[in-house]
Amino acid sequence: MQDSNEPHEQEDALIQEDRVWQGQGWTARVIKNEDDDGWAVAMIKDGEPEPALVGPWTMGRDKKNPKPLDISAFHTLVKTANEVLRRHEQQLHARLHKNVRVTTDDGPVTVKLDIVPDEDDAYAILSAVDQYGDELASVRVRPDFKLSPTSASDWIEDGFRKPR
């Protein structure tokens, strides 16, 4: 068997039916909407137990059964599901990594708060970097430390001692 045929054979093994369509690392599954008489589509990323996206799905012409999945609809669903995941990642990053810029007599200082989530021992690292990128200080703080321009200035003025 030639190596060049393997990816093609794998693609052929994917399900591409009216209510289930696989490809590009995703499975689209048309499901009965439990809340009403309509249909929904669930987008499940390969290897994940839960759908990344569930949305309404169009009824077919008979107004009873769902419209069949096709390649065009599937590509649109993959694009939308990838965008949803990207936004979730951005929100998580924004929640875990914050920074403020404070003006001091020695120039601007960027104070960063990097939260390390952990079910048993979550914590955060509070650090300060000068305008040249040199680290001025770094301390471990509680993960619920509230970083603001005021708290950053207070920390700097207190000689970078661990906040209480």
GROMACS .gro file of N, CA and C in nm:
model
  492
    1MET      N    1   0.084  -0.119   0.000
    1MET     CA    2   0.000   0.000   0.000
    1MET      C    3   0.089   0.124   0.000
    2GLN      N    4   0.050   0.224  -0.077
    2GLN     CA    5   0.129   0.347  -0.085
    2GLN      C    6   0.088   0.441   0.027
    3ASP      N    7   0.189   0.515   0.079
    3ASP     CA    8   0.162   0.611   0.185
    3ASP      C    9   0.070   0.723   0.138
    4SER      N   10   0.077   0.759   0.010
    4SER     CA   11  -0.002   0.871  -0.040
    4SER      C   12  -0.152   0.842  -0.037
    5ASN      N   13  -0.192   0.716  -0.031
    5ASN     CA   14  -0.333   0.681  -0.027
    5ASN      C   15  -0.391   0.684   0.114
    6GLU      N   16  -0.306   0.678   0.216
    6GLU     CA   17  -0.357   0.668   0.353
    6GLU      C   18  -0.447   0.783   0.393
    7PRO      N   19  -0.408   0.911   0.372
    7PRO     CA   20  -0.499   1.019   0.412
    7PRO      C   21  -0.631   1.013   0.337
    8HIS      N   22  -0.628   0.974   0.209
    8HIS     CA   23  -0.750   0.964   0.130
    8HIS      C   24  -0.840   0.854   0.186
    9GLU      N   25  -0.781   0.741   0.223
    9GLU     CA   26  -0.859   0.632   0.280
    9GLU      C   27  -0.918   0.671   0.415
   10GLN      N   28  -0.843   0.746   0.495
   10GLN     CA   29  -0.896   0.792   0.623
   10GLN      C   30  -1.014   0.884   0.601
   11GLU      N   31  -1.004   0.975   0.504
   11GLU     CA   32  -1.113   1.068   0.474
   11GLU      C   33  -1.237   0.991   0.429
   12ASP      N   34  -1.216   0.883   0.348
   12ASP     CA   35  -1.328   0.802   0.301
   12ASP      C   36  -1.396   0.729   0.417
   13ALA      N   37  -1.323   0.700   0.524
   13ALA     CA   38  -1.379   0.627   0.638
   13ALA      C   39  -1.469   0.716   0.724
   14LEU      N   40  -1.463   0.847   0.705
   14LEU     CA   41  -1.545   0.939   0.784
   14LEU      C   42  -1.691   0.927   0.744
   15ILE      N   43  -1.780   0.948   0.841
   15ILE     CA   44  -1.924   0.943   0.816
   15ILE      C   45  -1.966   1.076   0.754
   16GLN      N   46  -2.039   1.069   0.646
   16GLN     CA   47  -2.096   1.189   0.583
   16GLN      C   48  -2.237   1.155   0.538
   17GLU      N   49  -2.329   1.162   0.635
   17GLU     CA   50  -2.468   1.125   0.613
   17GLU      C   51  -2.559   1.244   0.640
   18ASP      N   52  -2.689   1.225   0.620
   18ASP     CA   53  -2.786   1.334   0.638
   18ASP      C   54  -2.785   1.395   0.778
   19ARG      N   55  -2.763   1.311   0.881
   19ARG     CA   56  -2.770   1.361   1.019
   19ARG      C   57  -2.637   1.357   1.094
   20VAL      N   58  -2.535   1.300   1.034
   20VAL     CA   59  -2.402   1.297   1.095
   20VAL      C   60  -2.299   1.323   0.986
   21TRP      N   61  -2.210   1.418   1.013
   21TRP     CA   62  -2.107   1.452   0.914
   21TRP      C   63  -1.976   1.473   0.989
   22GLN      N   64  -1.871   1.408   0.942
   22GLN     CA   65  -1.741   1.419   1.008
   22GLN      C   66  -1.636   1.474   0.911
   23GLY      N   67  -1.540   1.545   0.969
   23GLY     CA   68  -1.428   1.596   0.892
   23GLY      C   69  -1.362   1.711   0.964
   24GLN      N   70  -1.239   1.740   0.926
   24GLN     CA   71  -1.165   1.855   0.980
   24GLN      C   72  -1.158   1.853   1.132
   25GLY      N   73  -1.160   1.734   1.192
   25GLY     CA   74  -1.150   1.723   1.337
   25GLY      C   75  -1.281   1.745   1.411
   26TRP      N   76  -1.393   1.744   1.339
   26TRP     CA   77  -1.523   1.772   1.398
   26TRP      C   78  -1.626   1.669   1.355
   27THR      N   79  -1.731   1.655   1.437
   27THR     CA   80  -1.849   1.578   1.401
   27THR      C   81  -1.970   1.668   1.422
   28ALA      N   82  -2.050   1.682   1.317
   28ALA     CA   83  -2.178   1.753   1.327
   28ALA      C   84  -2.285   1.647   1.340
   29ARG      N   85  -2.371   1.662   1.440
   29ARG     CA   86  -2.476   1.563   1.463
   29ARG      C   87  -2.609   1.637   1.477
   30VAL      N   88  -2.703   1.609   1.387
   30VAL     CA   89  -2.837   1.668   1.396
   30VAL      C   90  -2.915   1.587   1.499
   31ILE      N   91  -2.972   1.659   1.596
   31ILE     CA   92  -3.042   1.594   1.707
   31ILE      C   93  -3.179   1.656   1.727
   32LYS      N   94  -3.268   1.582   1.787
   32LYS     CA   95  -3.401   1.633   1.819
   32LYS      C   96  -3.387   1.738   1.928
   33ASN      N   97  -3.448   1.854   1.908
   33ASN     CA   98  -3.447   1.960   2.007
   33ASN      C   99  -3.543   1.921   2.119
   34GLU      N  100  -3.489   1.902   2.238
   34GLU     CA  101  -3.571   1.856   2.351
   34GLU      C  102  -3.672   1.960   2.397
   35ASP      N  103  -3.647   2.088   2.366
   35ASP     CA  104  -3.735   2.195   2.414
   35ASP      C  105  -3.859   2.217   2.327
   36ASP      N  106  -3.856   2.172   2.201
   36ASP     CA  107  -3.972   2.190   2.114
   36ASP      C  108  -3.973   2.082   2.006
   37ASP      N  109  -4.051   2.106   1.904
   37ASP     CA  110  -4.064   2.007   1.797
   37ASP      C  111  -3.954   2.017   1.692
   38GLY      N  112  -3.863   2.112   1.706
   38GLY     CA  113  -3.761   2.135   1.606
   38GLY      C  114  -3.638   2.047   1.621
   39TRP      N  115  -3.534   2.087   1.549
   39TRP     CA  116  -3.409   2.013   1.546
   39TRP      C  117  -3.294   2.105   1.582
   40ALA      N  118  -3.186   2.044   1.627
   40ALA     CA  119  -3.065   2.119   1.662
   40ALA      C  120  -2.947   2.046   1.600
   41VAL      N  121  -2.834   2.117   1.591
   41VAL     CA  122  -2.711   2.053   1.544
   41VAL      C  123  -2.606   2.073   1.653
   42ALA      N  124  -2.537   1.965   1.687
   42ALA     CA  125  -2.430   1.969   1.787
   42ALA      C  126  -2.297   1.952   1.715
   43MET      N  127  -2.202   2.041   1.743
   43MET     CA  128  -2.068   2.032   1.686
   43MET      C  129  -1.974   1.982   1.795
   44ILE      N  130  -1.916   1.864   1.772
   44ILE     CA  131  -1.831   1.799   1.872
   44ILE      C  132  -1.690   1.788   1.815
   45LYS      N  133  -1.594   1.847   1.884
   45LYS     CA  134  -1.454   1.838   1.842
   45LYS      C  135  -1.403   1.698   1.874
   46ASP      N  136  -1.329   1.640   1.780
   46ASP     CA  137  -1.276   1.505   1.800
   46ASP      C  138  -1.203   1.494   1.934
   47GLY      N  139  -1.236   1.391   2.010
   47GLY     CA  140  -1.171   1.367   2.138
   47GLY      C  141  -1.237   1.436   2.256
   48GLU      N  142  -1.336   1.521   2.231
   48GLU     CA  143  -1.404   1.593   2.339
   48GLU      C  144  -1.535   1.523   2.374
   49PRO      N  145  -1.570   1.518   2.503
   49PRO     CA  146  -1.693   1.449   2.543
   49PRO      C  147  -1.820   1.532   2.520
   50GLU      N  148  -1.807   1.664   2.522
   50GLU     CA  149  -1.923   1.752   2.512
   50GLU      C  150  -1.915   1.836   2.385
   51PRO      N  151  -2.030   1.875   2.331
   51PRO     CA  152  -2.029   1.962   2.213
   51PRO      C  153  -1.971   2.100   2.246
   52ALA      N  154  -1.900   2.156   2.150
   52ALA     CA  155  -1.848   2.292   2.164
   52ALA      C  156  -1.956   2.392   2.128
   53LEU      N  157  -2.053   2.347   2.050
   53LEU     CA  158  -2.157   2.436   2.000
   53LEU      C  159  -2.282   2.354   1.974
   54VAL      N  160  -2.397   2.406   2.019
   54VAL     CA  161  -2.526   2.346   1.987
   54VAL      C  162  -2.615   2.461   1.942
   55GLY      N  163  -2.675   2.445   1.824
   55GLY     CA  164  -2.760   2.552   1.772
   55GLY      C  165  -2.879   2.496   1.698
   56PRO      N  166  -2.974   2.582   1.667
   56PRO     CA  167  -3.093   2.536   1.596
   56PRO      C  168  -3.057   2.484   1.456
   57TRP      N  169  -3.135   2.392   1.407
   57TRP     CA  170  -3.113   2.336   1.274
   57TRP      C  171  -3.242   2.349   1.194
   58THR      N  172  -3.228   2.372   1.067
   58THR     CA  173  -3.340   2.397   0.977
   58THR      C  174  -3.425   2.273   0.953
   59MET      N  175  -3.555   2.295   0.950
   59MET     CA  176  -3.647   2.186   0.916
   59MET      C  177  -3.641   2.160   0.766
   60GLY      N  178  -3.668   2.037   0.729
   60GLY     CA  179  -3.673   2.001   0.588
   60GLY      C  180  -3.802   2.050   0.524
   61ARG      N  181  -3.818   2.019   0.399
   61ARG     CA  182  -3.937   2.064   0.325
   61ARG      C  183  -4.067   2.008   0.380
   62ASP      N  184  -4.059   1.890   0.439
   62ASP     CA  185  -4.182   1.829   0.493
   62ASP      C  186  -4.222   1.889   0.628
   63LYS      N  187  -4.142   1.982   0.679
   63LYS     CA  188  -4.168   2.050   0.807
   63LYS      C  189  -4.176   1.955   0.925
   64LYS      N  190  -4.121   1.835   0.908
   64LYS     CA  191  -4.125   1.734   1.012
   64LYS      C  192  -3.984   1.683   1.043
   65ASN      N  193  -3.906   1.659   0.940
   65ASN     CA  194  -3.771   1.606   0.953
   65ASN      C  195  -3.668   1.717   0.931
   66PRO      N  196  -3.547   1.697   0.981
   66PRO     CA  197  -3.445   1.801   0.964
   66PRO      C  198  -3.392   1.806   0.820
   67LYS      N  199  -3.345   1.922   0.783
   67LYS     CA  200  -3.277   1.937   0.654
   67LYS      C  201  -3.149   1.853   0.661
   68PRO      N  202  -3.114   1.780   0.556
   68PRO     CA  203  -2.992   1.699   0.558
   68PRO      C  204  -2.866   1.785   0.564
   69LEU      N  205  -2.765   1.735   0.634
   69LEU     CA  206  -2.635   1.802   0.634
   69LEU      C  207  -2.573   1.786   0.496
   70ASP      N  208  -2.492   1.885   0.456
   70ASP     CA  209  -2.415   1.875   0.333
   70ASP      C  210  -2.280   1.940   0.356
   71ILE      N  211  -2.193   1.932   0.258
   71ILE     CA  212  -2.056   1.981   0.274
   71ILE      C  213  -2.052   2.132   0.301
   72SER      N  214  -2.137   2.207   0.235
   72SER     CA  215  -2.139   2.352   0.253
   72SER      C  216  -2.181   2.389   0.395
   73ALA      N  217  -2.290   2.328   0.442
   73ALA     CA  218  -2.337   2.354   0.578
   73ALA      C  219  -2.233   2.310   0.680
   74PHE      N  220  -2.170   2.196   0.654
   74PHE     CA  221  -2.069   2.145   0.746
   74PHE      C  222  -1.951   2.242   0.758
   75HIS      N  223  -1.904   2.294   0.645
   75HIS     CA  224  -1.792   2.390   0.649
   75HIS      C  225  -1.829   2.515   0.729
   76THR      N  226  -1.952   2.562   0.712
   76THR     CA  227  -1.998   2.679   0.788
   76THR      C  228  -2.002   2.646   0.937
   77LEU      N  229  -2.051   2.528   0.972
   77LEU     CA  230  -2.059   2.487   1.112
   77LEU      C  231  -1.919   2.473   1.174
   78VAL      N  232  -1.823   2.418   1.099
   78VAL     CA  233  -1.686   2.404   1.149
   78VAL      C  234  -1.626   2.543   1.174
   79LYS      N  235  -1.647   2.634   1.081
   79LYS     CA  236  -1.594   2.770   1.097
   79LYS      C  237  -1.653   2.836   1.222
   80THR      N  238  -1.784   2.822   1.241
   80THR     CA  239  -1.850   2.881   1.357
   80THR      C  240  -1.802   2.817   1.487
   81ALA      N  241  -1.791   2.685   1.489
   81ALA     CA  242  -1.746   2.615   1.611
   81ALA      C  243  -1.603   2.653   1.645
   82ASN      N  244  -1.516   2.663   1.544
   82ASN     CA  245  -1.377   2.706   1.570
   82ASN      C  246  -1.373   2.847   1.626
   83GLU      N  247  -1.458   2.935   1.576
   83GLU     CA  248  -1.465   3.073   1.627
   83GLU      C  249  -1.512   3.075   1.773
   84VAL      N  250  -1.609   2.992   1.806
   84VAL     CA  251  -1.658   2.984   1.945
   84VAL      C  252  -1.544   2.940   2.037
   85LEU      N  253  -1.471   2.837   1.997
   85LEU     CA  254  -1.358   2.790   2.079
   85LEU      C  255  -1.252   2.897   2.094
   86ARG      N  256  -1.223   2.969   1.985
   86ARG     CA  257  -1.122   3.075   1.990
   86ARG      C  258  -1.164   3.185   2.087
   87ARG      N  259  -1.292   3.222   2.084
   87ARG     CA  260  -1.340   3.325   2.177
   87ARG      C  261  -1.332   3.278   2.322
   88HIS      N  262  -1.366   3.151   2.347
   88HIS     CA  263  -1.354   3.096   2.483
   88HIS      C  264  -1.209   3.101   2.530
   89GLU      N  265  -1.115   3.065   2.444
   89GLU     CA  266  -0.973   3.069   2.478
   89GLU      C  267  -0.928   3.212   2.508
   90GLN      N  268  -0.976   3.308   2.428
   90GLN     CA  269  -0.940   3.448   2.451
   90GLN      C  270  -0.995   3.497   2.585
   91GLN      N  271  -1.120   3.459   2.615
   91GLN     CA  272  -1.180   3.501   2.742
   91GLN      C  273  -1.105   3.440   2.860
   92LEU      N  274  -1.069   3.313   2.849
   92LEU     CA  275  -0.994   3.248   2.956
   92LEU      C  276  -0.859   3.316   2.974
   93HIS      N  277  -0.790   3.343   2.865
   93HIS     CA  278  -0.660   3.410   2.873
   93HIS      C  279  -0.675   3.547   2.938
   94ALA      N  280  -0.777   3.623   2.898
   94ALA     CA  281  -0.797   3.756   2.956
   94ALA      C  282  -0.828   3.749   3.105
   95ARG      N  283  -0.897   3.642   3.146
   95ARG     CA  284  -0.931   3.626   3.288
   95ARG      C  285  -0.808   3.587   3.371
   96LEU      N  286  -0.717   3.512   3.311
   96LEU     CA  287  -0.601   3.461   3.384
   96LEU      C  288  -0.478   3.550   3.375
   97HIS      N  289  -0.474   3.641   3.278
   97HIS     CA  290  -0.355   3.726   3.257
   97HIS      C  291  -0.399   3.871   3.240
   98LYS      N  292  -0.369   3.951   3.342
   98LYS     CA  293  -0.407   4.091   3.341
   98LYS      C  294  -0.283   4.176   3.359
   99ASN      N  295  -0.290   4.300   3.309
   99ASN     CA  296  -0.180   4.392   3.334
   99ASN      C  297  -0.229   4.536   3.330
  100VAL      N  298  -0.159   4.619   3.405
  100VAL     CA  299  -0.186   4.763   3.406
  100VAL      C  300  -0.052   4.835   3.394
  101ARG      N  301  -0.057   4.953   3.338
  101ARG     CA  302   0.064   5.035   3.323
  101ARG      C  303   0.052   5.152   3.419
  102VAL      N  304   0.158   5.173   3.498
  102VAL     CA  305   0.160   5.278   3.600
  102VAL      C  306   0.279   5.370   3.572
  103THR      N  307   0.256   5.498   3.584
  103THR     CA  308   0.365   5.594   3.567
  103THR      C  309   0.430   5.620   3.703
  104THR      N  310   0.564   5.604   3.707
  104THR     CA  311   0.640   5.631   3.829
  104THR      C  312   0.744   5.738   3.799
  105ASP      N  313   0.813   5.782   3.902
  105ASP     CA  314   0.920   5.881   3.883
  105ASP      C  315   1.033   5.826   3.796
  106ASP      N  316   1.050   5.692   3.796
  106ASP     CA  317   1.155   5.629   3.717
  106ASP      C  318   1.107   5.588   3.578
  107GLY      N  319   0.984   5.621   3.544
  107GLY     CA  320   0.930   5.585   3.413
  107GLY      C  321   0.814   5.488   3.427
  108PRO      N  322   0.758   5.448   3.315
  108PRO     CA  323   0.642   5.358   3.320
  108PRO      C  324   0.680   5.218   3.368
  109VAL      N  325   0.589   5.160   3.445
  109VAL     CA  326   0.606   5.023   3.495
  109VAL      C  327   0.479   4.946   3.459
  110THR      N  328   0.498   4.827   3.404
  110THR     CA  329   0.386   4.740   3.374
  110THR      C  330   0.376   4.636   3.486
  111VAL      N  331   0.261   4.631   3.550
  111VAL     CA  332   0.237   4.535   3.657
  111VAL      C  333   0.144   4.428   3.600
  112LYS      N  334   0.188   4.302   3.613
  112LYS     CA  335   0.113   4.189   3.557
  112LYS      C  336   0.063   4.098   3.669
  113LEU      N  337  -0.053   4.040   3.646
  113LEU     CA  338  -0.109   3.939   3.736
  113LEU      C  339  -0.138   3.816   3.652
  114ASP      N  340  -0.067   3.708   3.678
  114ASP     CA  341  -0.085   3.583   3.606
  114ASP      C  342  -0.140   3.479   3.702
  115ILE      N  343  -0.265   3.441   3.681
  115ILE     CA  344  -0.332   3.344   3.769
  115ILE      C  345  -0.301   3.203   3.720
  116VAL      N  346  -0.263   3.118   3.815
  116VAL     CA  347  -0.235   2.976   3.786
  116VAL      C  348  -0.351   2.897   3.845
  117PRO      N  349  -0.446   2.855   3.760
  117PRO     CA  350  -0.562   2.782   3.812
  117PRO      C  351  -0.523   2.641   3.853
  118ASP      N  352  -0.571   2.601   3.967
  118ASP     CA  353  -0.545   2.466   4.017
  118ASP      C  354  -0.655   2.437   4.118
  119GLU      N  355  -0.720   2.322   4.105
  119GLU     CA  356  -0.831   2.290   4.196
  119GLU      C  357  -0.788   2.287   4.341
  120ASP      N  358  -0.665   2.242   4.368
  120ASP     CA  359  -0.619   2.227   4.505
  120ASP      C  360  -0.541   2.348   4.557
  121ASP      N  361  -0.465   2.413   4.470
  121ASP     CA  362  -0.376   2.519   4.517
  121ASP      C  363  -0.360   2.629   4.411
  122ALA      N  364  -0.468   2.697   4.380
  122ALA     CA  365  -0.460   2.807   4.284
  122ALA      C  366  -0.383   2.923   4.347
  123TYR      N  367  -0.309   2.993   4.263
  123TYR     CA  368  -0.234   3.111   4.309
  123TYR      C  369  -0.212   3.202   4.190
  124ALA      N  370  -0.151   3.316   4.217
  124ALA     CA  371  -0.119   3.411   4.111
  124ALA      C  372   0.021   3.466   4.134
  125ILE      N  373   0.082   3.511   4.026
  125ILE     CA  374   0.212   3.577   4.033
  125ILE      C  375   0.191   3.722   3.995
  126LEU      N  376   0.228   3.810   4.086
  126LEU     CA  377   0.224   3.955   4.063
  126LEU      C  378   0.366   3.997   4.029
  127SER      N  379   0.383   4.060   3.914
  127SER     CA  380   0.518   4.100   3.874
  127SER      C  381   0.517   4.241   3.817
  128ALA      N  382   0.635   4.303   3.821
  128ALA     CA  383   0.651   4.438   3.768
  128ALA      C  384   0.768   4.439   3.672
  129VAL      N  385   0.748   4.506   3.558
  129VAL     CA  386   0.849   4.514   3.454
  129VAL      C  387   0.867   4.661   3.416
  130ASP      N  388   0.993   4.705   3.404
  130ASP     CA  389   1.015   4.844   3.367
  130ASP      C  390   0.999   4.864   3.216
  131GLN      N  391   1.021   4.986   3.174
  131GLN     CA  392   0.999   5.020   3.032
  131GLN      C  393   1.095   4.950   2.937
  132TYR      N  394   1.203   4.893   2.990
  132TYR     CA  395   1.300   4.823   2.907
  132TYR      C  396   1.279   4.671   2.908
  133GLY      N  397   1.174   4.627   2.980
  133GLY     CA  398   1.145   4.484   2.985
  133GLY      C  399   1.215   4.410   3.098
  134ASP      N  400   1.286   4.483   3.183
  134ASP     CA  401   1.355   4.420   3.296
  134ASP      C  402   1.258   4.401   3.412
  135GLU      N  403   1.260   4.280   3.469
  135GLU     CA  404   1.172   4.253   3.582
  135GLU      C  405   1.223   4.324   3.706
  136LEU      N  406   1.134   4.398   3.770
  136LEU     CA  407   1.167   4.471   3.893
  136LEU      C  408   1.135   4.389   4.017
  137ALA      N  409   1.029   4.311   4.010
  137ALA     CA  410   0.987   4.232   4.126
  137ALA      C  411   0.887   4.127   4.081
  138SER      N  412   0.874   4.023   4.164
  138SER     CA  413   0.775   3.918   4.141
  138SER      C  414   0.741   3.854   4.274
  139VAL      N  415   0.612   3.843   4.304
  139VAL     CA  416   0.569   3.780   4.429
  139VAL      C  417   0.447   3.692   4.402
  140ARG      N  418   0.434   3.591   4.485
  140ARG     CA  419   0.317   3.503   4.477
  140ARG      C  420   0.207   3.565   4.560
  141VAL      N  421   0.086   3.572   4.504
  141VAL     CA  422  -0.029   3.631   4.573
  141VAL      C  423  -0.149   3.538   4.559
  142ARG      N  424  -0.255   3.572   4.630
  142ARG     CA  425  -0.378   3.494   4.619
  142ARG      C  426  -0.435   3.508   4.478
  143PRO      N  427  -0.505   3.405   4.429
  143PRO     CA  428  -0.560   3.412   4.294
  143PRO      C  429  -0.672   3.515   4.278
  144ASP      N  430  -0.729   3.559   4.391
  144ASP     CA  431  -0.835   3.659   4.384
  144ASP      C  432  -0.785   3.801   4.406
  145PHE      N  433  -0.653   3.820   4.398
  145PHE     CA  434  -0.595   3.954   4.410
  145PHE      C  435  -0.656   4.043   4.302
  146LYS      N  436  -0.699   4.162   4.341
  146LYS     CA  437  -0.763   4.255   4.248
  146LYS      C  438  -0.658   4.353   4.195
  147LEU      N  439  -0.618   4.331   4.070
  147LEU     CA  440  -0.520   4.420   4.008
  147LEU      C  441  -0.592   4.542   3.950
  148SER      N  442  -0.547   4.658   3.989
  148SER     CA  443  -0.601   4.784   3.938
  148SER      C  444  -0.485   4.884   3.935
  149PRO      N  445  -0.501   4.996   3.869
  149PRO     CA  446  -0.394   5.097   3.874
  149PRO      C  447  -0.359   5.138   4.017
  150THR      N  448  -0.461   5.145   4.102
  150THR     CA  449  -0.437   5.184   4.242
  150THR      C  450  -0.361   5.076   4.317
  151SER      N  451  -0.403   4.948   4.304
  151SER     CA  452  -0.334   4.842   4.376
  151SER      C  453  -0.191   4.825   4.323
  152ALA      N  454  -0.171   4.847   4.193
  152ALA     CA  455  -0.037   4.838   4.135
  152ALA      C  456   0.052   4.950   4.190
  153SER      N  457  -0.001   5.071   4.193
  153SER     CA  458   0.076   5.185   4.247
  153SER      C  459   0.109   5.165   4.394
  154ASP      N  460   0.012   5.116   4.471
  154ASP     CA  461   0.035   5.090   4.613
  154ASP      C  462   0.147   4.988   4.632
  155TRP      N  463   0.147   4.883   4.549
  155TRP     CA  464   0.249   4.779   4.559
  155TRP      C  465   0.387   4.836   4.527
  156ILE      N  466   0.395   4.915   4.425
  156ILE     CA  467   0.523   4.978   4.387
  156ILE      C  468   0.571   5.069   4.499
  157GLU      N  469   0.481   5.155   4.551
  157GLU     CA  470   0.518   5.249   4.657
  157GLU      C  471   0.557   5.179   4.785
  158ASP      N  472   0.507   5.056   4.804
  158ASP     CA  473   0.539   4.979   4.924
  158ASP      C  474   0.668   4.898   4.906
  159GLY      N  475   0.743   4.929   4.801
  159GLY     CA  476   0.871   4.863   4.779
  159GLY      C  477   0.856   4.720   4.729
  160PHE      N  478   0.747   4.691   4.662
  160PHE     CA  479   0.719   4.558   4.605
  160PHE      C  480   0.707   4.449   4.711
  161ARG      N  481   0.670   4.488   4.835
  161ARG     CA  482   0.646   4.387   4.937
  161ARG      C  483   0.515   4.315   4.905
  162LYS      N  484   0.508   4.190   4.946
  162LYS     CA  485   0.390   4.108   4.918
  162LYS      C  486   0.265   4.176   4.972
  163PRO      N  487   0.165   4.199   4.886
  163PRO     CA  488   0.040   4.262   4.935
  163PRO      C  489  -0.032   4.169   5.032
  164ARG      N  490  -0.107   4.231   5.120
  164ARG     CA  491  -0.183   4.151   5.218
  164ARG      C  492  -0.316   4.111   5.165
   0.00000   0.00000   0.00000
